[in-house]
Coordinates of C-alpha atoms in Angstrom, one line a residue:
X1 CA 16.1 -9.6 -10.6
X2 CA 17.3 -11.0 -7.3
X3 CA 15.0 -13.9 -6.3
X4 CA 16.0 -13.7 -2.6
X5 CA 14.8 -10.0 -2.0
X6 CA 11.6 -8.2 -2.2
X7 CA 11.8 -5.7 -5.1
X8 CA 10.1 -2.3 -4.9
X9 CA 8.9 -0.1 -7.8
X10 CA 6.7 2.8 -8.2
X11 CA 4.6 1.2 -10.9
X12 CA 4.4 -2.5 -11.9
X13 CA 2.8 -3.4 -15.1
X14 CA 1.8 -7.1 -15.5
X15 CA 1.8 -8.1 -19.2
X16 CA 3.7 -7.0 -22.3
X17 CA 0.9 -6.7 -24.7
X18 CA -0.4 -3.4 -26.4
X19 CA -2.2 -2.2 -23.2
X20 CA 0.8 -2.8 -20.9
X21 CA 3.3 -1.3 -23.3
X22 CA 1.1 1.7 -24.0
X23 CA 0.7 2.3 -20.3
X24 CA 4.5 2.1 -19.9
X25 CA 5.3 4.5 -22.7
X26 CA 2.6 7.0 -21.8
X27 CA 3.6 7.0 -18.1
X28 CA 7.2 7.5 -18.8
X29 CA 6.5 10.4 -21.1
X30 CA 4.0 12.1 -18.7
X31 CA 6.3 11.7 -15.8
X32 CA 9.2 13.3 -17.8
X33 CA 6.9 16.2 -18.8
X34 CA 6.3 16.8 -15.0
X35 CA 9.9 16.5 -14.1
X36 CA 9.3 13.5 -12.0
X37 CA 11.6 10.3 -11.9
X38 CA 9.7 7.1 -11.0
X39 CA 10.7 3.5 -11.5
X40 CA 8.4 1.8 -14.0
X41 CA 8.7 -2.0 -14.3
X42 CA 6.9 -4.4 -16.7
X43 CA 7.0 -8.1 -16.4
X44 CA 5.9 -10.5 -19.1
X45 CA 5.4 -14.3 -18.7
X46 CA 6.4 -15.1 -22.4
X47 CA 9.9 -15.8 -23.3
X48 CA 10.1 -12.6 -25.1
X49 CA 7.8 -9.6 -25.9
X50 CA 5.3 -10.9 -28.5
X51 CA 5.8 -14.6 -28.0
X52 CA 2.4 -14.9 -26.5
X53 CA 0.6 -12.4 -28.6
X54 CA -2.0 -13.5 -31.1
X55 CA -4.5 -11.2 -32.9
X56 CA -6.0 -10.9 -36.4
X57 CA -4.9 -8.1 -36.6
X58 CA -6.5 -5.2 -38.4
X59 CA -5.7 -2.2 -36.4
X60 CA -7.2 1.2 -36.2
X61 CA -3.9 3.2 -36.1
X62 CA -5.0 6.7 -35.1
X63 CA -4.7 6.1 -31.4
X64 CA -0.8 5.6 -31.8
X65 CA -0.6 9.3 -32.8
X66 CA -1.6 10.2 -29.2
X67 CA 1.0 7.8 -27.8
X68 CA 4.1 8.3 -30.0
X69 CA 6.1 11.0 -31.7
X70 CA 5.5 11.4 -35.4
X71 CA 8.8 9.7 -36.2
X72 CA 7.9 6.7 -33.9
X73 CA 4.4 6.5 -35.4
X74 CA 6.0 6.3 -38.9
X75 CA 8.2 3.4 -37.7
X76 CA 5.4 1.2 -36.5
X77 CA 5.8 -2.1 -38.4
X78 CA 2.4 -2.3 -40.0
X79 CA 2.3 -4.9 -42.8
X80 CA -0.2 -3.5 -45.3
X81 CA -2.8 -0.6 -45.5
X82 CA -6.3 -2.2 -46.0
X83 CA -7.4 -2.1 -49.6
X84 CA -10.2 -4.3 -50.9
X85 CA -12.5 -5.0 -48.0
X86 CA -15.5 -7.4 -48.4
X87 CA -18.0 -9.3 -46.2
X88 CA -19.1 -12.7 -47.6
X89 CA -21.8 -15.2 -46.6
X90 CA -20.5 -18.8 -47.1
X91 CA -23.3 -21.4 -48.0
X92 CA -23.4 -25.1 -47.1
X93 CA -23.4 -26.1 -50.7
X94 CA -20.1 -24.4 -51.5
X95 CA -21.6 -21.2 -52.8
X96 CA -21.2 -17.7 -51.5
X97 CA -22.9 -14.2 -51.5
X98 CA -20.8 -11.1 -51.3
X99 CA -22.7 -8.3 -49.4
X100 CA -23.0 -5.1 -51.4
X101 CA -22.4 -3.1 -48.2
X102 CA -20.4 -3.3 -44.9
X103 CA -22.3 -4.3 -41.8
X104 CA -22.3 -1.4 -39.2
X105 CA -19.0 -1.0 -37.6
X106 CA -17.1 -3.4 -40.0
X107 CA -15.6 -0.9 -42.4
X108 CA -11.8 -0.9 -42.4
X109 CA -11.2 2.3 -44.3
X110 CA -7.7 3.7 -43.1
X111 CA -6.9 0.7 -41.1
X112 CA -3.7 -1.4 -41.2
X113 CA -3.1 -5.1 -41.2
X114 CA -0.3 -6.1 -38.8
X115 CA 1.3 -8.8 -36.7
X116 CA 0.4 -7.5 -33.3
X117 CA 3.4 -9.4 -31.9
X118 CA 5.7 -7.4 -34.1
X119 CA 4.1 -4.2 -33.2
X120 CA 4.5 -5.0 -29.4
X121 CA 8.2 -5.8 -30.0
X122 CA 8.5 -2.3 -31.4
X123 CA 6.7 -0.6 -28.7
X124 CA 8.9 -2.5 -26.1
X125 CA 12.0 -0.9 -27.7
X126 CA 10.4 2.5 -27.3
X127 CA 9.4 1.9 -23.7
X128 CA 13.0 0.8 -22.8
X129 CA 14.5 3.8 -24.5
X130 CA 12.3 5.9 -22.1
X131 CA 13.8 4.0 -19.1
X132 CA 11.1 1.5 -18.5
X133 CA 12.6 -1.8 -17.1
X134 CA 11.2 -4.9 -19.1
X135 CA 11.7 -8.4 -17.8
X136 CA 10.4 -11.3 -19.8
X137 CA 10.1 -14.9 -18.7
X138 CA 8.5 -14.0 -15.3
X139 CA 5.1 -15.5 -14.6
X140 CA 2.9 -14.1 -11.8
X141 CA 1.8 -16.8 -9.4
X142 CA -0.2 -14.8 -6.9
X143 CA -1.3 -11.3 -6.1
X144 CA 0.1 -9.7 -2.8
X145 CA -2.2 -7.7 -0.5
X146 CA -1.8 -5.8 2.7
X147 CA -3.8 -6.3 5.9
X148 CA -6.6 -4.3 4.5
X149 CA -6.9 -6.4 1.3
X150 CA -5.4 -3.7 -0.8
X151 CA -3.2 -4.8 -3.7
X152 CA 0.5 -4.0 -3.1
X153 CA 2.2 -6.1 -5.8
X154 CA 2.7 -9.7 -7.1
X155 CA 4.7 -12.7 -6.4
X156 CA 6.3 -14.6 -9.3
X157 CA 6.3 -18.3 -9.7
X158 CA 8.6 -20.6 -7.9
X159 CA 10.6 -22.8 -10.2
X160 CA 12.5 -26.0 -9.8
X161 CA 9.6 -27.9 -8.4
X162 CA 8.5 -31.3 -9.7
X163 CA 4.9 -32.4 -10.5
X164 CA 4.5 -33.7 -7.0
X165 CA 5.4 -30.3 -5.5
X166 CA 8.8 -31.5 -4.3
X167 CA 11.6 -29.0 -4.5
X168 CA 14.5 -30.0 -6.7
X169 CA 18.2 -28.9 -6.6
X170 CA 17.5 -26.1 -9.0
X171 CA 14.7 -24.7 -6.9
X172 CA 14.2 -20.9 -6.9
X173 CA 11.6 -19.1 -4.9
X174 CA 9.6 -16.6 -6.8
X175 CA 10.2 -12.9 -6.5
X176 CA 7.9 -10.6 -4.6
X177 CA 7.5 -7.3 -6.4
X178 CA 5.8 -4.5 -4.4
X179 CA 4.5 -1.5 -6.1
X180 CA 2.6 1.7 -5.3
X181 CA 0.5 1.1 -8.4
X182 CA 0.0 -2.3 -10.1
X183 CA -1.4 -2.2 -13.6
X184 CA -2.9 -5.5 -14.7
X185 CA -2.4 -5.9 -18.5
X186 CA -2.5 -9.7 -18.8
X187 CA -4.9 -9.9 -21.8
X188 CA -8.0 -12.1 -21.9
X189 CA -8.9 -13.9 -18.7
X190 CA -5.7 -12.9 -16.9
X191 CA -5.0 -15.5 -14.3
X192 CA -3.8 -12.9 -11.7
X193 CA -6.5 -10.1 -12.3
X194 CA -9.2 -12.8 -12.3
X195 CA -8.4 -13.5 -8.6
X196 CA -8.4 -9.7 -7.8
X197 CA -11.8 -9.3 -9.5
X198 CA -13.2 -12.2 -7.4
X199 CA -11.6 -11.1 -4.2
X200 CA -12.7 -7.5 -4.4
X201 CA -16.0 -8.2 -6.1
X202 CA -15.2 -5.8 -8.9
X203 CA -17.7 -7.5 -11.2
X204 CA -20.6 -7.1 -8.8
X205 CA -23.8 -6.0 -10.5
X206 CA -22.2 -6.7 -14.0
X207 CA -23.2 -9.1 -16.7
X208 CA -20.9 -12.2 -16.7
X209 CA -18.0 -11.7 -19.3
X210 CA -18.5 -14.0 -22.3
X211 CA -15.9 -14.9 -24.8
X212 CA -15.0 -16.2 -28.2
X213 CA -12.2 -18.5 -29.3
X214 CA -10.2 -17.6 -32.4
X215 CA -8.0 -20.3 -34.1
X216 CA -5.5 -18.7 -36.5
X217 CA -3.0 -19.8 -39.1
X218 CA -0.5 -18.1 -41.3
X219 CA 0.2 -19.4 -44.8
X220 CA 2.6 -18.8 -47.5
X221 CA 0.7 -19.0 -50.8
X222 CA 1.7 -18.9 -54.4
X223 CA 2.2 -15.5 -56.0
X224 CA -1.1 -14.0 -57.0
X225 CA -3.3 -15.9 -54.6
X226 CA -4.0 -13.1 -52.4
X227 CA -3.4 -9.3 -52.6
X228 CA -1.5 -7.6 -49.7
X229 CA -4.0 -5.4 -47.8
X230 CA -7.0 -7.3 -48.8
X231 CA -9.6 -8.0 -46.1
X232 CA -12.3 -10.7 -46.3
X233 CA -14.7 -11.5 -43.5
X234 CA -17.1 -14.5 -43.8
X235 CA -20.2 -15.7 -41.9
X236 CA -22.4 -18.6 -42.3
X237 CA -20.8 -22.0 -43.1
X238 CA -19.7 -23.9 -41.1
X239 CA -21.6 -22.2 -38.3
X240 CA -25.3 -22.5 -37.8
X241 CA -27.4 -19.3 -37.1
X242 CA -28.8 -19.3 -33.5
X243 CA -26.5 -22.2 -32.5
X244 CA -23.1 -20.6 -32.9
X245 CA -22.0 -17.0 -33.3
X246 CA -18.9 -16.1 -35.2
X247 CA -17.2 -16.0 -38.6
X248 CA -13.9 -16.1 -40.5
X249 CA -11.2 -13.8 -41.5
X250 CA -8.8 -13.8 -44.4
X251 CA -6.2 -10.9 -44.4
X252 CA -3.7 -10.6 -47.3
X253 CA -0.1 -9.9 -46.1
X254 CA 3.1 -9.0 -47.9
X255 CA 5.5 -11.6 -49.1
X256 CA 2.7 -13.9 -50.5
X257 CA 1.4 -14.6 -46.9
X258 CA -2.1 -14.8 -45.7
X259 CA -3.4 -14.6 -42.1
X260 CA -6.7 -16.5 -41.7
X261 CA -8.9 -17.9 -38.9
X262 CA -12.3 -18.7 -37.5
X263 CA -13.7 -17.0 -34.4
X264 CA -16.6 -18.6 -32.6
X265 CA -18.5 -17.5 -29.5
X266 CA -18.0 -19.9 -26.5
X267 CA -21.8 -19.6 -25.7
X268 CA -22.6 -22.6 -27.8
X269 CA -24.6 -25.4 -26.1
X270 CA -23.1 -28.6 -27.8
X271 CA -20.7 -30.1 -25.4
X272 CA -18.9 -31.8 -28.4
X273 CA -18.5 -28.6 -30.5
X274 CA -14.8 -28.1 -31.6
X275 CA -13.8 -24.6 -32.8
X276 CA -10.5 -26.0 -33.9
X277 CA -12.1 -28.6 -36.1
X278 CA -14.7 -26.2 -37.3
X279 CA -11.9 -23.9 -38.5
X280 CA -10.4 -26.9 -40.6
X281 CA -13.9 -27.5 -42.1
X282 CA -14.3 -23.7 -42.9
X283 CA -11.0 -24.0 -44.9
X284 CA -12.5 -26.7 -47.2
X285 CA -15.1 -24.3 -48.4
X286 CA -14.1 -23.4 -52.1
X287 CA -13.9 -19.7 -51.2
X288 CA -11.2 -20.3 -48.8
X289 CA -9.5 -23.4 -50.2
X290 CA -8.9 -21.6 -53.5
X291 CA -6.8 -18.9 -51.7
X292 CA -4.7 -21.6 -49.9
X293 CA -4.3 -23.9 -52.9
X294 CA -0.6 -24.8 -53.4
X295 CA 0.4 -23.0 -50.1
X296 CA 1.7 -24.3 -46.8
X297 CA 1.0 -23.2 -43.2
X298 CA 4.0 -21.5 -41.4
X299 CA 2.5 -20.6 -38.1
X300 CA -0.6 -21.4 -36.0
X301 CA -2.2 -20.8 -32.6
X302 CA -5.4 -19.8 -30.7
X303 CA -6.6 -17.1 -28.4
X304 CA -9.8 -16.1 -26.6
X305 CA -11.5 -12.7 -26.8
X306 CA -13.7 -11.0 -24.4
X307 CA -17.0 -10.2 -26.1
X308 CA -19.4 -9.2 -23.4
X309 CA -19.0 -5.5 -24.1
X310 CA -19.7 -2.5 -21.8
X311 CA -22.2 -4.3 -19.6
X312 CA -19.6 -7.0 -18.7
X313 CA -16.7 -4.7 -18.0
X314 CA -15.8 -4.9 -14.2
X315 CA -14.8 -2.0 -12.0
X316 CA -11.3 -1.5 -13.5
X317 CA -9.6 0.2 -10.6
X318 CA -9.3 -0.1 -6.8
X319 CA -6.8 0.9 -4.2
X320 CA -3.3 0.8 -5.8
X321 CA -4.4 -1.0 -8.9
X322 CA -5.9 -0.6 -12.4
X323 CA -6.9 -3.0 -15.1
X324 CA -6.3 -2.3 -18.8
X325 CA -7.0 -3.8 -22.2
X326 CA -8.6 -7.2 -22.8
X327 CA -8.2 -7.9 -19.1
X328 CA -10.8 -5.3 -18.5
X329 CA -12.9 -6.3 -21.5
X330 CA -12.2 -3.3 -23.7
X331 CA -13.0 -4.9 -27.0
X332 CA -15.6 -4.0 -29.6
X333 CA -17.3 -7.1 -30.8
X334 CA -19.1 -5.3 -33.5
X335 CA -15.7 -4.3 -35.0
X336 CA -13.9 -7.5 -33.9
X337 CA -11.2 -5.1 -32.7
X338 CA -9.6 -4.2 -29.4
X339 CA -6.1 -3.1 -30.0
X340 CA -6.9 0.5 -30.3
X341 CA -9.0 0.4 -27.2
X342 CA -6.2 -1.4 -25.3
X343 CA -3.8 1.4 -26.2
X344 CA -6.3 4.0 -25.2
X345 CA -6.9 2.4 -21.9
X346 CA -3.2 2.4 -21.3
X347 CA -3.0 6.1 -22.0
X348 CA -5.9 6.8 -19.6
X349 CA -4.4 4.6 -16.9
X350 CA -1.0 6.3 -17.2
X351 CA -2.6 9.7 -16.9
X352 CA -4.3 8.6 -13.7
X353 CA -1.2 7.1 -12.3
X354 CA 0.9 10.2 -12.8
X355 CA -1.6 12.4 -10.9
X356 CA -1.8 9.7 -8.2
X357 CA 2.1 9.5 -7.8
X358 CA 2.5 13.2 -7.8
X359 CA -0.1 13.6 -5.1
X360 CA 1.3 10.5 -3.2
X361 CA -2.3 9.2 -3.2
X362 CA -2.9 5.9 -4.8
X363 CA -6.2 5.1 -3.2
X364 CA -9.4 4.1 -5.0
X365 CA -10.7 7.6 -4.8
X366 CA -7.6 9.0 -6.4
X367 CA -7.5 6.3 -9.2
X368 CA -11.1 6.9 -10.0
X369 CA -9.6 9.5 -12.4
X370 CA -9.0 6.4 -14.7
X371 CA -12.7 5.9 -14.9
X372 CA -13.4 9.5 -15.6
X373 CA -10.8 9.4 -18.4
X374 CA -12.3 6.1 -19.9
X375 CA -15.8 7.6 -19.8
X376 CA -14.7 10.8 -21.7
X377 CA -12.8 8.8 -24.2
X378 CA -13.3 6.9 -27.5
X379 CA -13.6 3.7 -25.3
X380 CA -17.0 4.7 -23.9
X381 CA -18.1 6.4 -27.2
X382 CA -17.4 3.1 -29.0
X383 CA -18.6 0.5 -26.6
X384 CA -21.6 2.1 -24.9
X385 CA -23.9 2.4 -28.0
X386 CA -23.4 -1.2 -28.8
X387 CA -23.5 -2.5 -25.1
X388 CA -26.3 -5.0 -26.0
X389 CA -24.9 -6.1 -29.3
X390 CA -23.5 -9.5 -28.3
X391 CA -26.6 -10.4 -26.2
X392 CA -29.1 -9.7 -29.0
X393 CA -27.1 -11.8 -31.5
X394 CA -28.2 -14.9 -29.5
X395 CA -31.5 -14.4 -31.4
X396 CA -29.8 -15.1 -34.7
X397 CA -28.7 -13.1 -37.7
X398 CA -32.2 -11.8 -38.7
X399 CA -33.8 -10.9 -35.4
X400 CA -30.4 -10.0 -33.7
X401 CA -29.4 -7.9 -36.8
X402 CA -32.7 -6.0 -36.5
X403 CA -32.2 -5.4 -32.8
X404 CA -28.7 -4.3 -33.5
X405 CA -30.0 -1.7 -36.0
X406 CA -32.4 -0.4 -33.4
X407 CA -29.5 0.1 -31.0
X408 CA -27.6 2.2 -33.6
X409 CA -30.6 4.4 -33.9
X410 CA -31.4 4.7 -30.1
X411 CA -27.8 4.8 -28.8
X412 CA -27.9 1.2 -27.4
X413 CA -31.5 1.1 -26.1
X414 CA -33.2 -2.1 -27.2
X415 CA -36.3 -4.2 -26.2
X416 CA -36.3 -7.9 -25.2
X417 CA -32.5 -8.2 -24.7
X418 CA -31.7 -11.8 -23.9
X419 CA -30.1 -12.5 -20.5
X420 CA -26.3 -13.1 -20.7
X421 CA -25.0 -16.3 -19.0
X422 CA -21.4 -17.4 -18.4
X423 CA -20.0 -19.6 -21.1
X424 CA -19.5 -22.4 -18.7
X425 CA -23.2 -22.4 -17.7
X426 CA -24.8 -22.6 -21.1
X427 CA -23.1 -25.9 -22.2
X428 CA -25.6 -28.8 -22.1
X429 CA -25.0 -32.2 -20.8
X430 CA -24.6 -34.8 -23.5
X431 CA -28.0 -36.4 -22.7
X432 CA -29.8 -33.0 -22.6
X433 CA -28.3 -31.7 -25.9
X434 CA -31.2 -32.0 -28.4
X435 CA -29.3 -30.7 -31.4
X436 CA -27.1 -32.5 -34.0
X437 CA -23.6 -33.3 -32.3
X438 CA -20.7 -31.8 -33.9
X439 CA -19.1 -35.1 -35.1
X440 CA -22.4 -36.0 -36.8
X441 CA -22.7 -32.7 -38.5
X442 CA -19.3 -33.0 -40.1
X443 CA -18.9 -36.7 -40.4
X444 CA -17.3 -36.5 -43.8
X445 CA -15.1 -33.5 -43.0
X446 CA -13.0 -34.6 -40.0
X447 CA -10.3 -36.5 -41.7
X448 CA -7.4 -34.2 -42.0
X449 CA -5.1 -34.4 -45.1
X450 CA -2.2 -32.4 -43.3
X451 CA -2.1 -30.3 -46.5
X452 CA -5.1 -28.1 -46.2
X453 CA -6.5 -29.3 -42.9
X454 CA -4.6 -30.3 -39.7
X455 CA -5.3 -32.0 -36.4
X456 CA -4.6 -30.2 -33.1
X457 CA -1.2 -31.6 -32.5
X458 CA -0.1 -30.1 -35.8
X459 CA -1.3 -26.8 -34.6
X460 CA 0.6 -27.1 -31.3
X461 CA 3.7 -27.8 -33.5
X462 CA 3.2 -24.7 -35.5
X463 CA 2.7 -22.6 -32.3
X464 CA 6.2 -23.8 -31.1
X465 CA 4.6 -24.4 -27.6
X466 CA 7.1 -25.7 -25.1
X467 CA 6.7 -26.5 -21.3
X468 CA 8.9 -27.9 -18.6
X469 CA 7.2 -31.2 -18.2
X470 CA 8.6 -31.8 -14.8
X471 CA 6.6 -28.9 -13.1
X472 CA 3.3 -29.1 -11.4
X473 CA 0.6 -29.1 -14.2
X474 CA -0.6 -25.6 -14.5
X475 CA -4.1 -26.8 -15.4
X476 CA -5.8 -27.5 -12.2
X477 CA -8.9 -29.8 -11.8
X478 CA -10.6 -27.9 -9.0
X479 CA -12.9 -30.9 -7.8
X480 CA -11.7 -34.2 -9.0
X481 CA -14.7 -36.1 -7.7
X482 CA -17.1 -33.7 -9.4
X483 CA -15.1 -33.6 -12.5
X484 CA -15.3 -37.3 -12.9
X485 CA -19.0 -37.7 -12.1
X486 CA -20.1 -34.6 -14.1
X487 CA -17.5 -33.2 -16.5
X488 CA -16.5 -36.8 -17.7
X489 CA -19.7 -38.8 -17.3
X490 CA -22.3 -36.2 -17.9
X491 CA -20.6 -33.9 -20.4
X492 CA -18.4 -36.5 -22.2
X493 CA -15.2 -34.5 -21.3
X494 CA -16.3 -31.4 -23.2
X495 CA -12.9 -29.9 -22.4
X496 CA -11.4 -32.3 -25.1
X497 CA -13.5 -30.8 -27.7
X498 CA -13.3 -27.1 -26.7
X499 CA -9.5 -27.1 -26.3
X500 CA -7.7 -26.3 -29.6
X501 CA -4.5 -27.9 -28.5
X502 CA -5.4 -31.5 -27.5
X503 CA -4.5 -30.9 -23.8
X504 CA -7.5 -33.0 -22.6
X505 CA -7.9 -36.7 -23.5
X506 CA -10.7 -39.0 -22.6
X507 CA -9.2 -42.3 -21.7
X508 CA -11.4 -45.4 -21.4
X509 CA -10.0 -48.5 -19.6
X510 CA -10.4 -51.4 -22.0
X511 CA -11.2 -53.9 -19.2
X512 CA -13.3 -52.0 -16.8
X513 CA -14.8 -49.3 -19.3
X514 CA -13.8 -46.7 -16.5
X515 CA -13.4 -43.3 -18.1
X516 CA -10.7 -40.9 -16.8
X517 CA -8.9 -37.7 -17.8
X518 CA -5.4 -37.8 -19.3
X519 CA -3.8 -34.3 -19.1
X520 CA -1.3 -33.1 -21.7
X521 CA -0.4 -29.7 -20.2
X522 CA 2.7 -29.4 -22.4
X523 CA 0.4 -28.9 -25.4
X524 CA -1.2 -25.7 -24.0
X525 CA -1.2 -22.6 -26.2
X526 CA -2.5 -20.4 -23.3
X527 CA -5.9 -19.6 -24.9
X528 CA -7.7 -20.0 -21.5
X529 CA -10.7 -21.6 -23.2
X530 CA -10.9 -24.3 -20.5
X531 CA -10.9 -21.9 -17.7
X532 CA -13.7 -20.0 -19.4
X533 CA -15.9 -22.8 -20.8
X534 CA -15.3 -26.0 -18.6
X535 CA -18.7 -27.1 -17.1
X536 CA -19.0 -26.5 -13.4
X537 CA -15.9 -24.2 -13.7
X538 CA -14.0 -27.5 -13.5
X539 CA -10.7 -26.2 -14.7
X540 CA -8.6 -23.4 -13.5
X541 CA -5.8 -22.1 -15.7
X542 CA -2.7 -20.9 -13.8
X543 CA 0.6 -19.7 -15.0
X544 CA 3.3 -22.4 -15.8
X545 CA 7.0 -21.4 -15.5
X546 CA 7.8 -18.1 -17.1
X547 CA 8.9 -18.5 -20.7
X548 CA 6.8 -21.6 -21.1
X549 CA 4.0 -21.7 -23.7
X550 CA 3.8 -20.8 -27.4
X551 CA 6.5 -18.9 -29.1
X552 CA 4.7 -16.9 -31.7
X553 CA 6.6 -14.8 -34.2
X554 CA 4.1 -13.2 -36.7
X555 CA 0.8 -13.9 -34.9

C-alpha cells in the first residue's frame, strides 16, 4: 500500500474476524457467479489475522456450509466435537450442584470447540484464494465522509509520531482508502464504527448496548485431567446473584489442553469490582482447581462481548456502509455465542453489496436489502424471541429465570422488564456504594501464587501484548479536570479495577496525598472495557499503531 496516494476499492472491509472474512468470501463468490469483477480489500489492525481474536469458543458450525464448499467446510480447523456437556452451580463453601438439564438455549449438541483465531486464519487463506486483498497491521484512525456526511472510506493511522505529537524521522502519513461500500467488522465496540453510529445517530430509539468482559486462559494439564470435547459451564461462585451476572466456562481441547474463563456483565455497581481478580478466585474453587492441578498456563487474554440483544442493535446500514458481527451486536447472550451470527451477517451483507454494486446504487435505500435479509435469517429468529433476556436477568436467577421462561412461551413478550442503562452509568461512586467492596469480599483470596492464580501483569505477559511506547497513548482521557475530580476522587479510579491488564494505576503522592493517574498503555490487550465502563465516559479507546496489541495464537 502506497502511503502517499489515496487508494480506491469497490468494497472495503474493516476487520479480519469471522464477520469480515465471511463477508469477503461470500462477496467474492457471489460476484463471480454474476460474472462481475470487483476489488475487495480487507484491512486488519492486528499484526496477523487472528492475533487479536479471542473467543471461548464453542461454535455452531452449520452456517459455514452456506459459506464454503464441502471440501472447504471439512477443512475448518475445529479442535473437538462437543461431547459431555454440563452446567454446574458452584457454591461458596466449595461444593457444587450439577443441573440435571440444560438451561434453555445452552445445549451444545452438534457444536464444535475451536480456536476462533485459527479458524479465522483458515478463512483468510480461502478469501485470498478468491482474490480478496488482505492487509494486516493497518489500524483505522478515522472514518472519511463526503460533504453530505456519507461514509466514503477510512484513513489509517499516522505512524512515526512521539507521545507529544511531534513527527519523527520515520513519520508516515496514514493511507486514505476510499470505497463504494465500507463494511465495518471491527468486533466489539469498534473504535471507527462507534463514531459512525454517533455521527449518524444509528442507535436512536434503541436501548443502550451493554457488555460483558471475559477473561480467558489456556492451560496444558496432565493427561486425564480433562477430556477433549467436554464442555462445562458454571454459575454461582464467586459471583453474587442480583449483583453480578455471568459465569465460567471450561472446554476440553486436544493435546491435554483446556480453555477456561469467567465472563461477567459490566453492569455491576461496585466501582472496585475486578473481573480479572474474580476469575482468579473462581479458579480456586475445587471444581476448577482440580482440573488445573499440575498444569501450567500457556496463553491468556481478555475481550468484551455485546450482550444487549435485539433491542440494542443499532441501524446497521446507511449510505455506502454496513455493520456486521459483534460491531452490530449480533450475539445471543442466552447461548453465549456469536460466531455463527457473525458469519450469517457477513453472508447477508455480501448479498446486499452484490446487488448494490451491480445496480451502481450504494445508497441507504439500496443497502436496506441487508436489513431484509437479516430479518428473514436465523439472526432474527434467534435474537428476537429473547430480546429481553439480558434485561430481566437484572432481577436475579429466580425472578429473571421465571421471566425468561415466560419469554420462551410468548416469543419474547414479558411483563415488568427492567430498564437497560449503559454500563458506564450504573457504576456507583465509592461513597454511594452500599454493598460489600470487592477487596473485602475476597480478602483472603487476592494473594496470587503464580501457579494457579496470577496477577494482571502475568496475564499481559501471556497475551504477548506489545506497543510502540513512543507513540501518543491510544487511551484518551476526555476531560482531565473532570477525570481527576470525579473518576479519581469520587470513584476511586474504577478503571484500575475494571481493566484486566493493569493499564490504569492510581498514584498517591507521599507528601501531599494528591492522587493522580499513571497510564500504562503498553499493557493494553484491546478489550475496550475502559471505553465501555469508565464513569462519565471518561476514557476513549482509540487504535494504537497497526500491529500493536496482543498476539494471540490459540485464543
